[in-house]
mmCIF file of C-alpha atoms in Angstrom:
data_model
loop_
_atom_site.group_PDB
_atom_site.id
_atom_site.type_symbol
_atom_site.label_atom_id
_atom_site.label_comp_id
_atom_site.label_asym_id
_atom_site.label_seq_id
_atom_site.Cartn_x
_atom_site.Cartn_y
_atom_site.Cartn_z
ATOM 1 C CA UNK A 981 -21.001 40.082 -52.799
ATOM 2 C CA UNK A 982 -18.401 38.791 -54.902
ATOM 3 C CA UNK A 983 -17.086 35.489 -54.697
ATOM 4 C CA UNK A 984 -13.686 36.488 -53.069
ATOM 5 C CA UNK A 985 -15.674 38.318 -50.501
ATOM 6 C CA UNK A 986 -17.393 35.141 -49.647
ATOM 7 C CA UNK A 987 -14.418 33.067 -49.293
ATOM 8 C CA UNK A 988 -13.299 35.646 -46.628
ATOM 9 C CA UNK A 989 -16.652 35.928 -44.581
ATOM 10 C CA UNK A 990 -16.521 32.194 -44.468
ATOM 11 C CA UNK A 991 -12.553 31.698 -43.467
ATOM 12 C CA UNK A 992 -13.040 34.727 -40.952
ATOM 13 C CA UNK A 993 -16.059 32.980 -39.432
ATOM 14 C CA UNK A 994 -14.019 29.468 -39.591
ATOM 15 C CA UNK A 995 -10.941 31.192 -37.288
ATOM 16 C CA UNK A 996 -13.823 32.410 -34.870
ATOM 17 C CA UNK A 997 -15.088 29.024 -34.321
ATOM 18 C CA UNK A 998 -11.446 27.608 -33.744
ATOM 19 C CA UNK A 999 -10.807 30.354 -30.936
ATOM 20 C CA UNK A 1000 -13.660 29.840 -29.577
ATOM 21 C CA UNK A 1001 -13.709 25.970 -29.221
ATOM 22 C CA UNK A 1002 -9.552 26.456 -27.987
ATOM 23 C CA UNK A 1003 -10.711 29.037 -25.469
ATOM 24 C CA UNK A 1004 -13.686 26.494 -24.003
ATOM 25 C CA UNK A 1005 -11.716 23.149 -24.457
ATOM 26 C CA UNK A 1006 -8.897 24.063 -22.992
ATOM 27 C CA UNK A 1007 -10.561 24.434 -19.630
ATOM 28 C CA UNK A 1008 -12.339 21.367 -19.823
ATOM 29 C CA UNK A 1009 -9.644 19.283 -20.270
ATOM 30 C CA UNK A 1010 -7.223 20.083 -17.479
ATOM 31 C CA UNK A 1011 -10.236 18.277 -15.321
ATOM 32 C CA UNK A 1012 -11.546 15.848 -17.273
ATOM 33 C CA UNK A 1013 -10.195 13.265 -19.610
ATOM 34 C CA UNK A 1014 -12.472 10.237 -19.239
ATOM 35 C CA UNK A 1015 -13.949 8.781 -22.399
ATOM 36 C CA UNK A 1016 -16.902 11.118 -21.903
ATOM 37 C CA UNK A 1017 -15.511 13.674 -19.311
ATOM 38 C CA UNK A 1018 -16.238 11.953 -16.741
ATOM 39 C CA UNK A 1019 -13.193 11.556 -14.435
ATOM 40 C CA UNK A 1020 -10.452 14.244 -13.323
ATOM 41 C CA UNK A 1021 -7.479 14.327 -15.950
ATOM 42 C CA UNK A 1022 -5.243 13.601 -13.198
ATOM 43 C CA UNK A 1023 -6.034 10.392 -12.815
ATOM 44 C CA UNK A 1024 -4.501 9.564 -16.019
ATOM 45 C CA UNK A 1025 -1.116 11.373 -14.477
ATOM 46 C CA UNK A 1026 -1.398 9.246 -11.235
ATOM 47 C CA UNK A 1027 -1.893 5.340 -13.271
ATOM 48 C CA UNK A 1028 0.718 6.483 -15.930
ATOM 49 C CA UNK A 1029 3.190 7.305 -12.694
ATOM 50 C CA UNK A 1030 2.883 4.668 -10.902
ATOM 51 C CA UNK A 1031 3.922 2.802 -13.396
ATOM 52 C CA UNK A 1032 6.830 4.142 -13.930
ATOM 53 C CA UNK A 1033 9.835 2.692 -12.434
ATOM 54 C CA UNK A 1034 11.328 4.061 -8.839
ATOM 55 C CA UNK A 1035 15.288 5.609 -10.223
ATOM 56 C CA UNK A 1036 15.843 7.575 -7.026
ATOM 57 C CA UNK A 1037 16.624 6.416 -3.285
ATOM 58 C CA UNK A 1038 13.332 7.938 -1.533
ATOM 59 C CA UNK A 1039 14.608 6.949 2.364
ATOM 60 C CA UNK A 1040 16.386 8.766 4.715
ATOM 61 C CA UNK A 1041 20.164 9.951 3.711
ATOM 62 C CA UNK A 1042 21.797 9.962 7.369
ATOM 63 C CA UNK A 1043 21.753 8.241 10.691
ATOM 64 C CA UNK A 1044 23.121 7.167 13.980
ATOM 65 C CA UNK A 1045 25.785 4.252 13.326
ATOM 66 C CA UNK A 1046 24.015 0.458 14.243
ATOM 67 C CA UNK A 1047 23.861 0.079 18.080
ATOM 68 C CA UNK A 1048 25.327 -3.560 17.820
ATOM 69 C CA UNK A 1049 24.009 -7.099 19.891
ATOM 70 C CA UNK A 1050 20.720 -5.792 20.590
ATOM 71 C CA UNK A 1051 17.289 -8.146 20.018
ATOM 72 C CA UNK A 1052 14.966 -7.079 18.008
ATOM 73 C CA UNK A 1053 11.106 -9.037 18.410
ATOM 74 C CA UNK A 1054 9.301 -8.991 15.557
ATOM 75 C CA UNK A 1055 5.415 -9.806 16.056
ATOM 76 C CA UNK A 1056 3.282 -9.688 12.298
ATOM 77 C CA UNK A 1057 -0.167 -9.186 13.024
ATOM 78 C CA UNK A 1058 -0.759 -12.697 11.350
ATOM 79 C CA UNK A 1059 1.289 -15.916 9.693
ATOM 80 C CA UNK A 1060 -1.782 -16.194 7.253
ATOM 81 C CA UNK A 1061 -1.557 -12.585 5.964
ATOM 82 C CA UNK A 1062 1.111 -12.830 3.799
ATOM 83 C CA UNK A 1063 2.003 -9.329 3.427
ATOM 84 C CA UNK A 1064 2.386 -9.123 7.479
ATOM 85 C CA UNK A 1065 5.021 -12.184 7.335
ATOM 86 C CA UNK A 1066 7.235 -10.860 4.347
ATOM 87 C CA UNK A 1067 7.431 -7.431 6.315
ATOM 88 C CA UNK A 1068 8.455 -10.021 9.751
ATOM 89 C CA UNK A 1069 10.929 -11.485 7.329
ATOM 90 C CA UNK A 1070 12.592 -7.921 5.911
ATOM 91 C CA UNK A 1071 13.271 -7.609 9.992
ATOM 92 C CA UNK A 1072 14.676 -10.893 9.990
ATOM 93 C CA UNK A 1073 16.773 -10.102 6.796
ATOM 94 C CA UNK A 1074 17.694 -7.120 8.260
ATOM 95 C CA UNK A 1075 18.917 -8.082 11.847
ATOM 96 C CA UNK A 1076 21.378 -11.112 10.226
ATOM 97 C CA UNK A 1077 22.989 -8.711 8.016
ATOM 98 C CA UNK A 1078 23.650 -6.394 10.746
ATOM 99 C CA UNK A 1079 24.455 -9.319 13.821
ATOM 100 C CA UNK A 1080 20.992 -8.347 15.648
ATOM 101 C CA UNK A 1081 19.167 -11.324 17.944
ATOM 102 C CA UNK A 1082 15.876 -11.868 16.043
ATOM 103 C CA UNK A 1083 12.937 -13.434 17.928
ATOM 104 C CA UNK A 1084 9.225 -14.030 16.505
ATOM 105 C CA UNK A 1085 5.805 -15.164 17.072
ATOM 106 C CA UNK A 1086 2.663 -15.211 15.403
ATOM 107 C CA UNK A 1087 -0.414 -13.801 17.395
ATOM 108 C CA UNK A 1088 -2.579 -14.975 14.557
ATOM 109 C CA UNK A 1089 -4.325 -11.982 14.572
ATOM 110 C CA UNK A 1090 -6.136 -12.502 17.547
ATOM 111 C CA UNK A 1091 -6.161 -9.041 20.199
ATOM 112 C CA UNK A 1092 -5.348 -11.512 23.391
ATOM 113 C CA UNK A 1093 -2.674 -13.767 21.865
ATOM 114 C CA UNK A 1094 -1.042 -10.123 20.153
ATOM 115 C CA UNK A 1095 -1.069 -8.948 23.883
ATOM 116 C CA UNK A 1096 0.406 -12.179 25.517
ATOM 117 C CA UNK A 1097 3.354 -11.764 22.390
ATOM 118 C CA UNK A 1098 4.046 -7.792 23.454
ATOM 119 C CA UNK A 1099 4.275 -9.213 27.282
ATOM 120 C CA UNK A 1100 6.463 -12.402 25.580
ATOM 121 C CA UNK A 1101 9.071 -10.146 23.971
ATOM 122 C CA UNK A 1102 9.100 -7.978 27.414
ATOM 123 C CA UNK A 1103 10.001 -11.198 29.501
ATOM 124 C CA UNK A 1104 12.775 -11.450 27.043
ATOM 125 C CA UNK A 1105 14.185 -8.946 27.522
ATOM 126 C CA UNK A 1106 13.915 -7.184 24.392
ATOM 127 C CA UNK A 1107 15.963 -4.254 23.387
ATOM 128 C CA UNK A 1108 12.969 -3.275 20.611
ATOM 129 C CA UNK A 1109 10.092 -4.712 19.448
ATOM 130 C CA UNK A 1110 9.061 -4.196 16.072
ATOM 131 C CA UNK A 1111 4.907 -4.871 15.716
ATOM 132 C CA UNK A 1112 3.855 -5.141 12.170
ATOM 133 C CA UNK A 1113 -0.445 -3.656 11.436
ATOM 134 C CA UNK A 1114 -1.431 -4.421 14.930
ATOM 135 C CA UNK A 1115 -3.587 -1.711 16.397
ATOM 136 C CA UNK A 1116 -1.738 0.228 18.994
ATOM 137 C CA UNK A 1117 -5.089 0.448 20.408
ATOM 138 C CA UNK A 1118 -5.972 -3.420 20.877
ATOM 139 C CA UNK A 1119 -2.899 -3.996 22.974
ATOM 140 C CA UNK A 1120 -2.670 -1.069 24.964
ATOM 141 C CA UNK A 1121 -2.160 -3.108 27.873
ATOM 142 C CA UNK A 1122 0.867 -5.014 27.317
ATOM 143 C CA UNK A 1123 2.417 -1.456 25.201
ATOM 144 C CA UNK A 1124 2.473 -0.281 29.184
ATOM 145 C CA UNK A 1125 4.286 -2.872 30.163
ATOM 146 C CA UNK A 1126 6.793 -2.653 27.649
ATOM 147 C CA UNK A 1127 6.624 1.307 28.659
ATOM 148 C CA UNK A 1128 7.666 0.329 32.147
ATOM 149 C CA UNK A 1129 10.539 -2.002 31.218
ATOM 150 C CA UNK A 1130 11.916 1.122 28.534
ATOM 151 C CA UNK A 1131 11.492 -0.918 25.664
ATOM 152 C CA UNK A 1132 11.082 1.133 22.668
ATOM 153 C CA UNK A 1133 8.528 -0.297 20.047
ATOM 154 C CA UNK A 1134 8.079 0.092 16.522
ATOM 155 C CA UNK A 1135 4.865 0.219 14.464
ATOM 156 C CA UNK A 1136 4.510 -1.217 10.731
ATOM 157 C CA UNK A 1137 1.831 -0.555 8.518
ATOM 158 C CA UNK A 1138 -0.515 0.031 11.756
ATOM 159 C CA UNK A 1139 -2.259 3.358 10.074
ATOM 160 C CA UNK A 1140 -1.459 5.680 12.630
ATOM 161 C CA UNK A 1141 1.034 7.710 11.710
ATOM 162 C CA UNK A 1142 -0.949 10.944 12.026
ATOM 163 C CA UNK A 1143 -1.999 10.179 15.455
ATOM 164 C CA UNK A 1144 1.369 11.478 17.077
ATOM 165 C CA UNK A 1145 -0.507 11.544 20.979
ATOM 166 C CA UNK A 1146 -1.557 8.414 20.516
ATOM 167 C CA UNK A 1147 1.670 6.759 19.719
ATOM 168 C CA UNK A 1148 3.340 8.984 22.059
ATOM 169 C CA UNK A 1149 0.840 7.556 25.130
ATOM 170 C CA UNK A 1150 1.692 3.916 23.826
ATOM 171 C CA UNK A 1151 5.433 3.780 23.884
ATOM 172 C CA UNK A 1152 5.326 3.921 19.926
ATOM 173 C CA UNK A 1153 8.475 4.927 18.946
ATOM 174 C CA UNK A 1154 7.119 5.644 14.878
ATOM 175 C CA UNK A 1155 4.654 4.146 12.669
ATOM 176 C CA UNK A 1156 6.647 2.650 8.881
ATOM 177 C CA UNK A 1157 3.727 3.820 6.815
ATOM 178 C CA UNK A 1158 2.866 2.759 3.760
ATOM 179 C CA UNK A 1159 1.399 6.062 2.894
ATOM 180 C CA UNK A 1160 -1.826 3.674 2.702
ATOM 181 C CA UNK A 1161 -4.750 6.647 1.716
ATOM 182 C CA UNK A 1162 -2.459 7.550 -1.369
ATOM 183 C CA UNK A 1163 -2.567 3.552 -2.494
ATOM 184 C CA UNK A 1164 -6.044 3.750 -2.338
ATOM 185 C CA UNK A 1165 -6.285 7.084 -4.052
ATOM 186 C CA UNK A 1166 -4.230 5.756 -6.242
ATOM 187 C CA UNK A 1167 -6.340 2.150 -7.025
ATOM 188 C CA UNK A 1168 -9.240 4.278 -6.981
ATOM 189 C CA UNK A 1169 -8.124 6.670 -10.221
ATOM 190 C CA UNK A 1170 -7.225 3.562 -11.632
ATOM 191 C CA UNK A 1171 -10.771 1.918 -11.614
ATOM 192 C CA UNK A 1172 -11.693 5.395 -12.815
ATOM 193 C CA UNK A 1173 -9.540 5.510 -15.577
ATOM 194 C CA UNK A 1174 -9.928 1.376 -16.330
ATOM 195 C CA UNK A 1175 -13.702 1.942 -16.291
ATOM 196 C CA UNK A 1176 -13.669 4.950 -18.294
ATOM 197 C CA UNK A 1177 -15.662 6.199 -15.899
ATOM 198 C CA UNK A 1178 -18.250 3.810 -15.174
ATOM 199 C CA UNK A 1179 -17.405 1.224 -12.886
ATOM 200 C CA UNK A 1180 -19.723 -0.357 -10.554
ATOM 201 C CA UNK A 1181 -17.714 -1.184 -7.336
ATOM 202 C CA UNK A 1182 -18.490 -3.822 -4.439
ATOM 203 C CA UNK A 1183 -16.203 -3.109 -1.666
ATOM 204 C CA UNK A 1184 -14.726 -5.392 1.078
ATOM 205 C CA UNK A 1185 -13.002 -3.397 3.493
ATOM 206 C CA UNK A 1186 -11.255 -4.522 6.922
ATOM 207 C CA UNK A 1187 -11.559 -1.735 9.344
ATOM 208 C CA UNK A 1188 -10.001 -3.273 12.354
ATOM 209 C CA UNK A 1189 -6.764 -2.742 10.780
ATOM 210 C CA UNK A 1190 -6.453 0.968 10.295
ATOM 211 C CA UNK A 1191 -3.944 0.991 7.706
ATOM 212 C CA UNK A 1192 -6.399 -0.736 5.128
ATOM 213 C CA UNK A 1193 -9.287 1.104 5.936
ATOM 214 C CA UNK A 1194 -7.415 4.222 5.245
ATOM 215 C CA UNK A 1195 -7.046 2.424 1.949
ATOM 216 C CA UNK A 1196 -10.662 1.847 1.896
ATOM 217 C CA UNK A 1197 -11.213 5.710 2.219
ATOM 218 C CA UNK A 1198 -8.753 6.831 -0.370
ATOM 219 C CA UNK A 1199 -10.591 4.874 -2.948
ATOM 220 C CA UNK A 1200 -13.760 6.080 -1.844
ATOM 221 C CA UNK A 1201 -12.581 9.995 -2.147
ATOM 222 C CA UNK A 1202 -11.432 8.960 -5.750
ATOM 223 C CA UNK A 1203 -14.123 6.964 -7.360
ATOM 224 C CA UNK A 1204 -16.055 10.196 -5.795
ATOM 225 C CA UNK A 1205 -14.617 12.345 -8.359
ATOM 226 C CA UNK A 1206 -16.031 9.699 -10.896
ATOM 227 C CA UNK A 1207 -19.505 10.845 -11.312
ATOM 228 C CA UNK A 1208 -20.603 7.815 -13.692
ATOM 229 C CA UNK A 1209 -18.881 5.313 -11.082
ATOM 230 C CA UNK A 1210 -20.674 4.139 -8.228
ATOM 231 C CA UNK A 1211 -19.909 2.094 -5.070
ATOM 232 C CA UNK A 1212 -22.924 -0.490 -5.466
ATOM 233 C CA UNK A 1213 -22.017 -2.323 -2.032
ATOM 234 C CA UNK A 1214 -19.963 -1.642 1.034
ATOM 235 C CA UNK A 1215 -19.199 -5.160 2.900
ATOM 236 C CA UNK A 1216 -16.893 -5.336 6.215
ATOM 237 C CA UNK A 1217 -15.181 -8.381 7.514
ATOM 238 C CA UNK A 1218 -12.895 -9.443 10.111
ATOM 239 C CA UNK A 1219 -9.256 -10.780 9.500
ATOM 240 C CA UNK A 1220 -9.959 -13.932 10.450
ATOM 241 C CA UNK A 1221 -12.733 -14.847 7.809
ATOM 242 C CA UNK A 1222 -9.900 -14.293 4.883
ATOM 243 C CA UNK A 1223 -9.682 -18.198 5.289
ATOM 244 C CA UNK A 1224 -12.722 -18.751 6.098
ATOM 245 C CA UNK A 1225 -15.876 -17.173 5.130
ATOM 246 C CA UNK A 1226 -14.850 -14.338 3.096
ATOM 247 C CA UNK A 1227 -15.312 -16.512 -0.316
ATOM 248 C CA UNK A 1228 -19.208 -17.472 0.323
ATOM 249 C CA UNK A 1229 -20.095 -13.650 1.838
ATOM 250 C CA UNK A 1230 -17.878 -12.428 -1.536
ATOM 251 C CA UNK A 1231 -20.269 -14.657 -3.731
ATOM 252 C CA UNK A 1232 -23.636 -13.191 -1.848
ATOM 253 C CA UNK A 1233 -22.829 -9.882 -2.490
ATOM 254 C CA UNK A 1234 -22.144 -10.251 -5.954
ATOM 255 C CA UNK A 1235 -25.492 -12.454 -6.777
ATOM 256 C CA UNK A 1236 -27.399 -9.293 -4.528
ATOM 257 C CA UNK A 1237 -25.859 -6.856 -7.024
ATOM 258 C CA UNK A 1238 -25.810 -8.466 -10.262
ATOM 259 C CA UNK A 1239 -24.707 -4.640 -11.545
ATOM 260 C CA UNK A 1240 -21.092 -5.304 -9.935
ATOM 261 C CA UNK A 1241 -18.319 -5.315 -12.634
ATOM 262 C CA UNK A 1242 -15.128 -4.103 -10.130
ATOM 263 C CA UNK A 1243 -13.867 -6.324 -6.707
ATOM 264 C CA UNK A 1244 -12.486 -3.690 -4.435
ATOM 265 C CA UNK A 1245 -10.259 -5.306 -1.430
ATOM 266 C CA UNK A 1246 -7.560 -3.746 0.449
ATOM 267 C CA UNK A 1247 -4.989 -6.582 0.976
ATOM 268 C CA UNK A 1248 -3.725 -9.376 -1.517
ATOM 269 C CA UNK A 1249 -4.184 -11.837 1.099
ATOM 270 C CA UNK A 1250 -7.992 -11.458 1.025
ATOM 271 C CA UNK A 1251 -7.865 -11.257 -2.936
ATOM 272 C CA UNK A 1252 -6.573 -14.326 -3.090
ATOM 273 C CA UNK A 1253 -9.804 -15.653 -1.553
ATOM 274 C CA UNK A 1254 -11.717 -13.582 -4.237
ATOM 275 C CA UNK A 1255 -10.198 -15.321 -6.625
ATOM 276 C CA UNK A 1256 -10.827 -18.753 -5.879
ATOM 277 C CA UNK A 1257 -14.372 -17.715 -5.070
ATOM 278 C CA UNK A 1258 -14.760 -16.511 -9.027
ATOM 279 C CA UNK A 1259 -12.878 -19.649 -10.218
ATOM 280 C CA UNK A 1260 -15.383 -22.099 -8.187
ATOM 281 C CA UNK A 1261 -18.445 -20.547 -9.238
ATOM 282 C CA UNK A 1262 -17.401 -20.236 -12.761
ATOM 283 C CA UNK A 1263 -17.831 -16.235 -12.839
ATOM 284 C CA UNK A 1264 -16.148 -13.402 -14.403
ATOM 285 C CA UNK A 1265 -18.537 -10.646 -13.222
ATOM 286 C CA UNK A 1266 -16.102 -8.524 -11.017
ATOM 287 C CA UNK A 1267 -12.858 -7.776 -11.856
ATOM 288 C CA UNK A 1268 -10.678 -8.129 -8.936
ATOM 289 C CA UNK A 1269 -8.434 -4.883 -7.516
ATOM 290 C CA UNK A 1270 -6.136 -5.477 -4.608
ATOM 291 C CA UNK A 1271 -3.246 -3.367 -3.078
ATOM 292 C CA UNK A 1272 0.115 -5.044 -1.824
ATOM 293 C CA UNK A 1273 1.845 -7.029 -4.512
ATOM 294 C CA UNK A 1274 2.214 -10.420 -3.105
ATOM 295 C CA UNK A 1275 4.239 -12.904 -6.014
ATOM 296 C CA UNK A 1276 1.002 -15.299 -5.842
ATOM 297 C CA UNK A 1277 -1.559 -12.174 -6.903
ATOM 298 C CA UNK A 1278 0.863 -11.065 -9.639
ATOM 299 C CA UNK A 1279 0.805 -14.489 -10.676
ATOM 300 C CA UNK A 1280 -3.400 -13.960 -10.716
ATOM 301 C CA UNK A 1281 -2.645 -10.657 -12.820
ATOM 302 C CA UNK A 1282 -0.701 -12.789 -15.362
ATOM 303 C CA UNK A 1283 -3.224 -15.131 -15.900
ATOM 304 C CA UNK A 1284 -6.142 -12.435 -15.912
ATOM 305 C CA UNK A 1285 -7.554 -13.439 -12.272
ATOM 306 C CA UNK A 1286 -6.843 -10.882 -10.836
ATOM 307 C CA UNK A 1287 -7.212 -7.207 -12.645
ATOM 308 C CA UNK A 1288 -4.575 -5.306 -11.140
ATOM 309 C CA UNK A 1289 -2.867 -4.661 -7.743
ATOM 310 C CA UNK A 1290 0.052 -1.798 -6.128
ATOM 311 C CA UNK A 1291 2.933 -3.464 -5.366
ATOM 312 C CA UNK A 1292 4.642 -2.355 -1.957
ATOM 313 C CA UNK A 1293 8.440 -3.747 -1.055
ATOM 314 C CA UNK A 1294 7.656 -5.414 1.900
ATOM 315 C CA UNK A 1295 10.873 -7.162 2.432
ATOM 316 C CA UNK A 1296 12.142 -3.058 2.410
ATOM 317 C CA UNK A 1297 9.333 -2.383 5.206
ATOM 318 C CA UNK A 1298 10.897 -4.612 7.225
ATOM 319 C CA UNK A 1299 14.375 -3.097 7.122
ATOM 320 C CA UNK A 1300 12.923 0.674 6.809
ATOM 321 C CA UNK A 1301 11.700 -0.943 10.446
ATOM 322 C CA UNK A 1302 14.728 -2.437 11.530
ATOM 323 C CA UNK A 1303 16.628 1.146 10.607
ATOM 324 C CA UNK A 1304 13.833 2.790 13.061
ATOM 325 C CA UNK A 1305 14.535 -0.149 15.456
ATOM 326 C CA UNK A 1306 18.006 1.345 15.535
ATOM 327 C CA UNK A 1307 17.339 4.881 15.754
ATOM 328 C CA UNK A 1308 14.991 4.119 18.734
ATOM 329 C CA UNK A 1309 17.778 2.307 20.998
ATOM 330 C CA UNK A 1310 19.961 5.169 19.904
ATOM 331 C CA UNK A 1311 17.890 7.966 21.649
ATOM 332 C CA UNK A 1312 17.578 9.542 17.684
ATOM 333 C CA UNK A 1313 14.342 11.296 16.205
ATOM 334 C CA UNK A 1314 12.335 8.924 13.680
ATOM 335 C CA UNK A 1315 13.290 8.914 9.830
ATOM 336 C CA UNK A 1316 11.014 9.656 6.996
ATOM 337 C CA UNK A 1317 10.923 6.483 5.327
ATOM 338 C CA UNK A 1318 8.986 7.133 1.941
ATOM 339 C CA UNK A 1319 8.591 3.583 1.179
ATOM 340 C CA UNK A 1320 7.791 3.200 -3.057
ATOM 341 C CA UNK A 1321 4.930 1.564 -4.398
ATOM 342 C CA UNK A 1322 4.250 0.342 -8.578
ATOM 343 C CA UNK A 1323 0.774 -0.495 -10.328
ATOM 344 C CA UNK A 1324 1.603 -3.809 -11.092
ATOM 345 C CA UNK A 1325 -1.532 -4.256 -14.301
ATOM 346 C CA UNK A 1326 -0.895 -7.248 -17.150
ATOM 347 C CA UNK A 1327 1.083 -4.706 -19.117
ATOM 348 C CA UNK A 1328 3.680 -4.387 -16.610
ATOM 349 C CA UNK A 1329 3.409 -7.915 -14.299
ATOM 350 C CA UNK A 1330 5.489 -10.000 -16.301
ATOM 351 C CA UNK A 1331 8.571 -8.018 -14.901
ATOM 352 C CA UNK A 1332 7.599 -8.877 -11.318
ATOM 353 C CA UNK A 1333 6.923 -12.626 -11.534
ATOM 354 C CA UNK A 1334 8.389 -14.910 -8.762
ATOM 355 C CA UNK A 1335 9.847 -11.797 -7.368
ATOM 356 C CA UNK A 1336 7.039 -9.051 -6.452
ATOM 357 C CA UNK A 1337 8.155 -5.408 -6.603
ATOM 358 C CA UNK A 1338 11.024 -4.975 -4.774
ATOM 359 C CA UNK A 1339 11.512 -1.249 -4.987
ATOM 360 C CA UNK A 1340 13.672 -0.934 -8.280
ATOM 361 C CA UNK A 1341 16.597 0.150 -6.109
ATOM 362 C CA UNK A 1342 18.973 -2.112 -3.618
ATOM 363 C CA UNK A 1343 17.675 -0.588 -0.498
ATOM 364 C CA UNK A 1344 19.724 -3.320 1.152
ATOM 365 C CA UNK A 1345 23.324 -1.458 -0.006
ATOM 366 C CA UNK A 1346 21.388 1.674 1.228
ATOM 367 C CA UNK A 1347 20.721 0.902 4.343
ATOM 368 C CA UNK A 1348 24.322 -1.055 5.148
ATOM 369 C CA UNK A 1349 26.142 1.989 4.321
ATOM 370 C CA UNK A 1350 23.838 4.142 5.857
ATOM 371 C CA UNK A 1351 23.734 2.316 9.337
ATOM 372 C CA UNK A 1352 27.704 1.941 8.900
ATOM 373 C CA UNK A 1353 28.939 5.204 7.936
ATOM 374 C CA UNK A 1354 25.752 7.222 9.501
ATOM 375 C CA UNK A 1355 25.259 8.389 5.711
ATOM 376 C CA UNK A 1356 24.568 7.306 2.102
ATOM 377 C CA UNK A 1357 26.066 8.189 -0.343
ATOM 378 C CA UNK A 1358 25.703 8.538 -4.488
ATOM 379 C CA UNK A 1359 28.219 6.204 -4.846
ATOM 380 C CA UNK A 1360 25.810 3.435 -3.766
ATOM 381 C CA UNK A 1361 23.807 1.455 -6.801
ATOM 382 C CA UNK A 1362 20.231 2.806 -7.197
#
């Protein structure tokens, strides 16, 4: 064999190789793109997209005109929660810039004292009642007697929008979801991705409000996909313990499972409690991961206290409520409200300070025109 001969055996075999390695690669990464293959590519996709800034109105584009001097009572499942009381404000917000009566109380999360606020509004003589992550089920009760005075209610953030029956049975007009699953999906790739694929998660889940334990589960089904990530500790507590106990049971679950490098909770408000329980005990083990965007946790993400959380526009909930408020008195069918959410990580936070994410587009100018003209238009200011 001459030497040109050679050169050719060895460049043929060379192409081989290449075709073969493109032919096997390919496949492999469309699924997997973790620093050793260990999470789904797509989780890449979801973090870099949520990231991204919202550039086109995702709410409903017609509607029946406002109904005007009705009263709207707005009951948050809790003063304390702070995402529950900016969504009670956006209502608030909402029904001066429209002329609407706007009443409140604060149950304070407690079942009996949420009931006796239902029955409060109905002695009022409310024209709607807006209820923001209160369990339809927990106040069944007084829902019946605002069913037999024909006072239409509205659900917030109460995690059962695809339980149709059992809004339907409650005098629950619609449920303003969050799309709550897909946030924690969505915080769920991003430990993944964060992690590159081999987190160690403790877990503090809520799950007598329904919307955050559908968060809960979306993580859950993610970080599944993550075959070096594991869940090292699954801890429930009760909404009242976010001022109260939820620091010292954080810390005891930590110093059980020493192995715990991620903080997985499904509200800000509780974060916040996670956060003053690292700074008192002088720990960095667990990063923290939260879901709602409240200005104080951004503020945490800033300084590095907190690791990341999704920002939601609550003040928007509230008037994506207020516009189902209206389309309830007016006999019309429930919008799809499509409310936008941003990972809000230290690359990004800065933008959000003393503000939180407030949905990139005036939804306010949206939703005047809309419940003026019965239709938006392009015209309007993203």
């Amino acid at each position: 064999m001459n030497k040109r001969q050679l050169v050719y055996i060895l460049g043929l075999i060379g192409v081989m190789v290449l075709l073969g390695a493109g032919c096997g690669g390919d496949e492999d990464s469309s699924s997997d793109n973790g620093s050793d293959g260990s999470y789904p590519a797509e989780f890449n996709e979801m973090v870099d997209n949520a990231m991204a800034p919202v550039s086109e109105w995702p709410g409903p584009t017609s509607s029946p005109k406002l109904k005007p001097n009705q009263l709207v009572f707005s009951i948050p499942c809790s003063k304390v929660a702070e995402g529950c009381e900016f969504i009670n404000q956006g209502v608030k917000d909402a029904a001066e810039a429209v002329g609407w009566d706007y009443k409140t109380v604060d149950p304070e999360g407690s079942p009996e004292k949420s009931n006796a606020a239902i029955r409060q509004a109905v002695q009022a003589n409310a024209d709607v009642i807006v209820m923001v992550a209160i369990d339809p089920k927990v106040v069944s009760d007084a829902l019946g007697d605002a069913q037999d005075a024909g006072i239409p209610v509205v659900l917030v953030a109460g995690g059962r929008e695809g339980e149709p029956e059992l809004l339907a049975n409650n005098g629950v007009f619609t449920d303003v979801t969050f799309r709550s699953y897909e946030l924690g999906e969505l915080l769920g790739a991003f430990i993944a991705v964060n992690s590159d694929g081999e987190a160690k998660v403790a877990m503090f889940n809520t799950p007598e409000w329904p919307t955050i334990d559908q968060r809960f589960e979306g993580t859950k089904a993610s970080l599944s996909e993550c075959p070096g990530c594991e869940v090292v500790a699954e801890t429930d507590f009760a909404q009242t313990e976010i001022g109260t106990t939820l620091g010292s049971k954080y810390q005891s679950v930590l110093q059980a499972n020493p192995d715990a490098d991620y903080a997985w909770v499904g509200l800000d408000a509780a974060a916040s409690v996670l956060v003053a329980a690292n700074q008192q005990a002088g720990s960095d083990q667990a990063q923290i991961t939260s879901i709602d965007g409240n200005k104080q946790n951004i503020d945490y993400v800033m300084d590095g206290s907190q690791l990341v959380t999704i920002g939601s526009p609550l003040n928007w909930t509230g008037w994506a409520a207020l516009d189902e408020a209206n389309r309830a008195v007016n006999g019309a069918e429930p919008a799809t409200d499509n409310i936008p959410y941003r990972l809000i990580t230290k690359e990004n936070a800065e933008q959000f300070v003393g503000t939180g994410f407030e949905g990139d587009i005036d939804y306010q100018a949206k939703y005047l025109q809309l419940w003026k003209t019965g239709k938006t238009s392009k015209s309007v200011d993203k």
